[in-house]
Coordinates of C-alpha atoms in Angstrom, one line a residue:
M28 CA 55.4 -53.9 21.1
T29 CA 52.3 -52.5 19.5
L30 CA 50.1 -50.0 21.1
T31 CA 46.5 -50.4 20.7
A32 CA 44.2 -47.4 20.5
P33 CA 42.1 -46.8 23.5
A34 CA 38.5 -47.8 23.2
A35 CA 36.3 -45.0 22.1
A36 CA 34.3 -43.4 24.9
P37 CA 30.6 -44.2 24.7
P38 CA 28.7 -41.4 23.1
A39 CA 26.9 -39.0 25.4
Q40 CA 23.4 -39.9 26.1
E41 CA 21.2 -38.2 23.7
R42 CA 18.6 -36.0 25.1
R43 CA 15.2 -37.5 24.9
A44 CA 12.8 -35.5 22.8
P45 CA 9.9 -34.4 24.9
S46 CA 7.0 -36.6 24.4
R47 CA 3.9 -35.0 22.9
R48 CA 0.6 -35.3 24.5
P49 CA -1.8 -37.3 22.5
V50 CA -4.5 -35.2 20.8
R51 CA -7.7 -36.3 22.3
P52 CA -11.2 -35.7 20.7
L53 CA -12.4 -34.0 23.9
R54 CA -9.5 -31.6 23.8
I55 CA -10.3 -30.7 20.2
L56 CA -14.0 -30.2 21.1
L57 CA -13.0 -28.0 24.0
H58 CA -10.8 -25.8 21.8
A59 CA -13.6 -25.6 19.2
F60 CA -16.1 -24.6 21.8
L61 CA -13.8 -21.9 23.3
T62 CA -13.1 -20.5 19.8
L63 CA -16.8 -20.3 19.1
V64 CA -17.4 -18.5 22.4
A65 CA -14.6 -16.0 21.7
L66 CA -16.0 -15.3 18.3
G67 CA -19.4 -14.8 19.7
W68 CA -18.1 -12.2 22.1
L69 CA -16.0 -10.4 19.5
L70 CA -18.6 -10.4 16.7
P71 CA -20.8 -7.6 18.1
L72 CA -17.8 -5.4 18.7
A73 CA -16.4 -6.1 15.2
L74 CA -19.8 -5.4 13.7
A75 CA -20.1 -2.1 15.6
V76 CA -16.6 -1.0 14.4
Y77 CA -17.4 -2.1 10.8
A78 CA -20.8 -0.2 10.9
S79 CA -19.2 2.9 12.4
L80 CA -16.9 3.2 9.3
R81 CA -19.7 3.2 6.8
P82 CA -22.4 5.8 5.9
Y83 CA -25.9 4.9 7.1
E84 CA -27.3 5.3 3.6
E85 CA -24.9 2.6 2.3
T86 CA -25.8 0.1 5.0
A87 CA -29.5 0.8 4.6
R88 CA -29.2 0.1 0.9
L89 CA -26.8 -2.9 0.9
G90 CA -27.1 -4.3 4.5
Y91 CA -24.7 -4.4 7.4
F92 CA -23.0 -7.6 6.2
S93 CA -22.2 -6.3 2.7
L94 CA -18.8 -5.1 1.4
P95 CA -18.2 -1.4 1.9
E96 CA -18.2 1.2 -0.9
H97 CA -17.0 4.1 1.2
V98 CA -15.0 4.1 4.5
T99 CA -14.9 7.2 6.7
L100 CA -14.1 8.3 10.2
D101 CA -16.6 11.2 10.2
Y102 CA -19.0 9.4 12.5
Y103 CA -16.4 9.4 15.3
G104 CA -16.0 13.2 15.2
Q105 CA -19.8 13.6 15.1
A106 CA -20.3 11.3 18.1
W107 CA -17.5 13.0 20.1
S108 CA -19.1 16.4 19.7
Q109 CA -22.8 15.6 19.5
A110 CA -22.8 13.3 22.6
E111 CA -20.6 15.7 24.6
L112 CA -18.3 12.8 25.5
P113 CA -15.5 14.8 27.3
R114 CA -17.9 16.0 29.9
Y115 CA -19.4 12.5 30.4
Y116 CA -15.9 11.0 30.6
L117 CA -15.1 13.4 33.5
N118 CA -18.4 12.4 35.3
T119 CA -17.4 8.8 35.0
L120 CA -13.9 9.4 36.4
I121 CA -15.4 11.3 39.3
I122 CA -17.5 8.2 40.1
V123 CA -15.2 5.3 39.1
V124 CA -11.8 6.3 40.5
P125 CA -12.9 7.0 44.1
G126 CA -15.2 3.9 43.9
V127 CA -12.4 1.6 42.9
V128 CA -9.9 3.0 45.5
I129 CA -12.3 3.0 48.4
T130 CA -13.6 -0.5 47.5
L131 CA -10.1 -2.0 47.3
F132 CA -8.9 -0.2 50.5
L133 CA -11.8 -1.3 52.7
A134 CA -11.9 -4.8 51.1
S135 CA -8.2 -5.4 51.6
F136 CA -8.3 -4.3 55.3
T137 CA -11.3 -6.4 56.0
A138 CA -9.7 -9.4 54.2
F139 CA -6.6 -8.9 56.3
A140 CA -8.7 -9.1 59.5
I141 CA -10.4 -12.2 58.3
A142 CA -7.3 -14.0 57.1
R143 CA -4.7 -12.9 59.6
L144 CA -6.5 -11.9 62.8
R145 CA -8.2 -14.4 65.0
I146 CA -11.5 -12.6 65.4
P147 CA -14.6 -14.6 66.4
G148 CA -16.9 -15.6 63.6
R149 CA -14.6 -14.7 60.8
R150 CA -15.6 -17.6 58.7
A151 CA -19.3 -16.7 59.1
L152 CA -18.4 -13.1 58.2
L153 CA -16.7 -14.3 55.0
I154 CA -19.8 -16.4 54.1
V155 CA -22.0 -13.3 54.6
F156 CA -19.8 -11.2 52.3
T157 CA -19.9 -14.0 49.7
A158 CA -23.7 -14.5 50.0
G159 CA -24.2 -10.7 49.4
N160 CA -22.9 -11.2 45.9
L161 CA -25.9 -13.4 45.1
L162 CA -28.5 -10.7 45.9
P163 CA -29.9 -9.3 42.7
P164 CA -29.5 -5.5 42.7
Q165 CA -32.9 -5.0 40.9
V166 CA -34.8 -6.0 44.1
L167 CA -33.3 -3.1 46.0
I168 CA -34.2 -0.3 43.5
T169 CA -37.4 0.9 45.3
P170 CA -36.1 0.9 48.9
L171 CA -32.7 2.4 47.9
Y172 CA -34.5 5.1 45.9
T173 CA -36.6 6.0 48.9
L174 CA -33.6 5.8 51.3
Y175 CA -31.5 8.1 49.1
T176 CA -34.2 10.8 49.0
L177 CA -34.4 10.7 52.9
V178 CA -30.7 10.9 53.7
P179 CA -29.6 14.6 54.0
L180 CA -26.4 16.0 52.7
P181 CA -25.0 19.5 52.8
A182 CA -25.6 21.7 49.8
W183 CA -21.9 21.8 48.9
L184 CA -21.9 18.0 48.5
S185 CA -25.2 17.6 46.7
D186 CA -27.4 20.1 44.9
S187 CA -30.5 18.1 45.9
Q188 CA -29.3 18.2 49.6
S189 CA -29.7 14.4 49.7
L190 CA -27.9 11.3 48.6
Y191 CA -30.2 11.2 45.6
D192 CA -28.8 12.8 42.4
S193 CA -25.2 13.0 43.9
Y194 CA -21.9 11.6 43.0
L195 CA -21.4 10.4 46.5
G196 CA -24.6 8.3 46.4
L197 CA -23.5 6.6 43.2
I198 CA -20.0 5.9 44.6
L199 CA -21.4 4.4 47.8
I200 CA -23.7 2.0 46.0
H201 CA -20.8 0.8 43.9
V202 CA -18.7 0.3 46.9
A203 CA -21.5 -1.6 48.7
F204 CA -22.1 -4.0 45.9
Q205 CA -18.5 -4.7 45.0
F206 CA -17.1 -4.9 48.5
G207 CA -18.2 -8.5 49.2
F208 CA -16.6 -9.9 46.1
C209 CA -13.3 -8.2 46.7
V210 CA -13.2 -9.3 50.3
F211 CA -13.8 -12.9 49.2
V212 CA -11.0 -12.9 46.6
M213 CA -8.4 -11.1 48.8
A214 CA -9.1 -13.1 51.9
N215 CA -8.5 -16.3 49.9
F216 CA -5.3 -14.9 48.5
M217 CA -4.0 -13.7 51.8
R218 CA -4.4 -17.2 53.2
T219 CA -1.8 -18.4 50.7
I220 CA 0.9 -16.0 52.2
P221 CA 3.0 -17.9 54.8
E222 CA 1.9 -17.0 58.3
E223 CA 5.6 -17.0 59.4
I224 CA 6.0 -13.7 57.8
T225 CA 3.4 -11.9 59.9
E226 CA 4.3 -13.9 63.0
A227 CA 7.9 -12.7 62.7
A228 CA 6.7 -9.1 62.3
L229 CA 4.5 -9.6 65.4
V230 CA 7.5 -10.8 67.4
D231 CA 9.4 -7.6 66.3
G232 CA 6.5 -5.5 67.8
A233 CA 4.8 -4.5 64.5
S234 CA 1.3 -3.1 65.0
V235 CA -1.7 -4.4 63.1
W236 CA -1.5 -1.4 60.7
K237 CA 2.2 -2.0 59.9
R238 CA 1.5 -5.7 59.3
Y239 CA -1.2 -4.8 56.9
W240 CA 0.2 -1.7 55.1
R241 CA 3.9 -2.5 55.0
L242 CA 4.0 -6.3 54.9
T243 CA 0.8 -7.9 53.6
L244 CA -0.5 -5.3 51.1
P245 CA 2.8 -5.1 49.0
L246 CA 2.5 -8.9 48.6
C247 CA -1.0 -8.5 47.2
R248 CA -0.1 -6.4 44.2
P249 CA -1.1 -9.1 41.6
V250 CA -4.5 -9.6 43.0
L251 CA -5.0 -5.9 43.5
A252 CA -4.2 -5.3 39.8
A253 CA -6.7 -8.0 38.8
L254 CA -9.4 -6.6 41.0
S255 CA -8.7 -3.1 39.9
T256 CA -9.2 -4.1 36.3
L257 CA -12.5 -5.9 37.1
Q258 CA -13.8 -3.1 39.3
F259 CA -13.0 -0.4 36.9
T260 CA -14.8 -2.3 34.1
W261 CA -17.9 -3.0 36.2
M262 CA -18.3 0.5 37.6
Y263 CA -17.5 2.1 34.3
N264 CA -20.1 0.0 32.4
D265 CA -22.9 0.6 35.0
F266 CA -26.1 2.0 33.6
L267 CA -28.7 0.8 36.0
W268 CA -27.8 2.8 39.2
A269 CA -27.0 6.0 37.3
L270 CA -30.4 5.8 35.7
V271 CA -32.2 5.1 39.0
L272 CA -30.3 7.3 41.5
M273 CA -29.5 10.3 39.4
S274 CA -31.8 12.8 37.5
S275 CA -29.5 15.6 36.4
G276 CA -28.4 15.1 32.8
D277 CA -25.1 16.9 33.3
K278 CA -24.1 14.4 36.1
L279 CA -24.7 11.2 34.3
P280 CA -21.8 8.8 33.4
V281 CA -20.6 8.2 29.9
T282 CA -22.8 5.1 29.4
S283 CA -25.8 7.5 29.4
A284 CA -24.2 9.8 26.8
L285 CA -25.4 7.5 24.0
N286 CA -28.9 8.7 24.5
N287 CA -27.8 12.1 23.1
L288 CA -27.2 10.3 19.8
R289 CA -30.8 9.1 19.5
G290 CA -33.2 11.3 17.6
Q291 CA -36.9 11.7 18.3
F292 CA -38.0 10.3 15.0
F293 CA -34.9 8.8 13.5
T294 CA -31.7 7.1 14.9
D295 CA -28.5 6.8 12.8
Y296 CA -27.3 3.4 14.1
N297 CA -23.9 3.8 12.4
L298 CA -23.4 7.0 14.4
L299 CA -24.6 5.2 17.5
A300 CA -22.1 2.4 16.8
A301 CA -19.3 5.0 16.6
G302 CA -20.4 6.4 19.9
S303 CA -20.5 2.9 21.5
V304 CA -16.9 2.2 20.3
L305 CA -15.7 5.5 21.8
V306 CA -17.5 4.7 25.1
A307 CA -16.0 1.2 25.2
L308 CA -12.4 2.4 24.4
P309 CA -11.3 3.4 28.0
T310 CA -12.0 -0.1 29.3
L311 CA -10.0 -1.7 26.5
I312 CA -7.1 0.6 27.2
V313 CA -7.2 -0.2 30.9
F314 CA -7.3 -3.9 30.2
Q315 CA -4.4 -3.6 27.7
L316 CA -2.3 -1.8 30.3
L317 CA -3.0 -4.2 33.1
H318 CA -3.6 -7.5 31.2
K319 CA -0.3 -9.1 32.4
Q320 CA -1.2 -8.4 36.1
F321 CA -4.8 -9.4 35.4
V322 CA -3.8 -12.8 34.1
A323 CA -1.3 -13.2 36.9
G324 CA -3.9 -12.4 39.5
L325 CA -6.4 -14.9 38.0
T326 CA -3.9 -17.7 37.9
L327 CA -2.5 -17.2 41.5
G328 CA -2.9 -20.4 43.5
A329 CA -3.7 -22.4 40.4
T330 CA -0.7 -24.7 41.0
K331 CA -0.9 -24.9 44.7
G332 CA -1.9 -28.2 46.3

């Protein structure tokens, strides 16, 4: 009796290679357009860095788009001392840090009331906050200037004894203009949080403050990080309100420090480029530190139906 070998088992089903999406002409065009836009945004910064590393005499003789003969960091040391950047950095921090913290705190609490509390007219209130972002700030320069000179403040809070030419006045105007945008973003985000979480806390007897501070706000860390990055950048880069609502040169933010690098009859634009790079550096550092949270905050809800 002969034994026949058992039939070989069928080979395991091979894994199918993931199918590649066909390359469409519109997709290529989109990537080309985004590349050109990115290069358009990066070109001025790259040109400023390139010019700051070359002597002005060389660029005046050969042009800004020529190959360098000498590369030096001397302009950065001159800009740091001549523009008095450390003092202006401190002025900016005095304005920006409280402005960001107050804006996010008030906006988050207001967004919580709109998204989680059944208050009458909450949708209309959200529309008003959103519409406020469409108001051009330039149309309010004259009435705000007049109002700031009429609102009194104690001498220890303002040397002018009014909102005009005070840090508090500049902080308040930033909070007022950024408040509506932050409320709009945070209210929409809080609506994506399951209501069962807050309802369970309500059944357990949690107050409104506990539901906001201990339950809802910790879940809003990604959107808070994204808004913190945006608000810091916008308030840091402000030049208009500091120019209109302040007059003391020693109180101005760092964006105004570049005027110290301009001469009466001659301006070294390479020195000015070095100062501009130093002024822009803090915003780049903040974005680099928070870029993961920033991207996560922007993409929240992108895959929700």
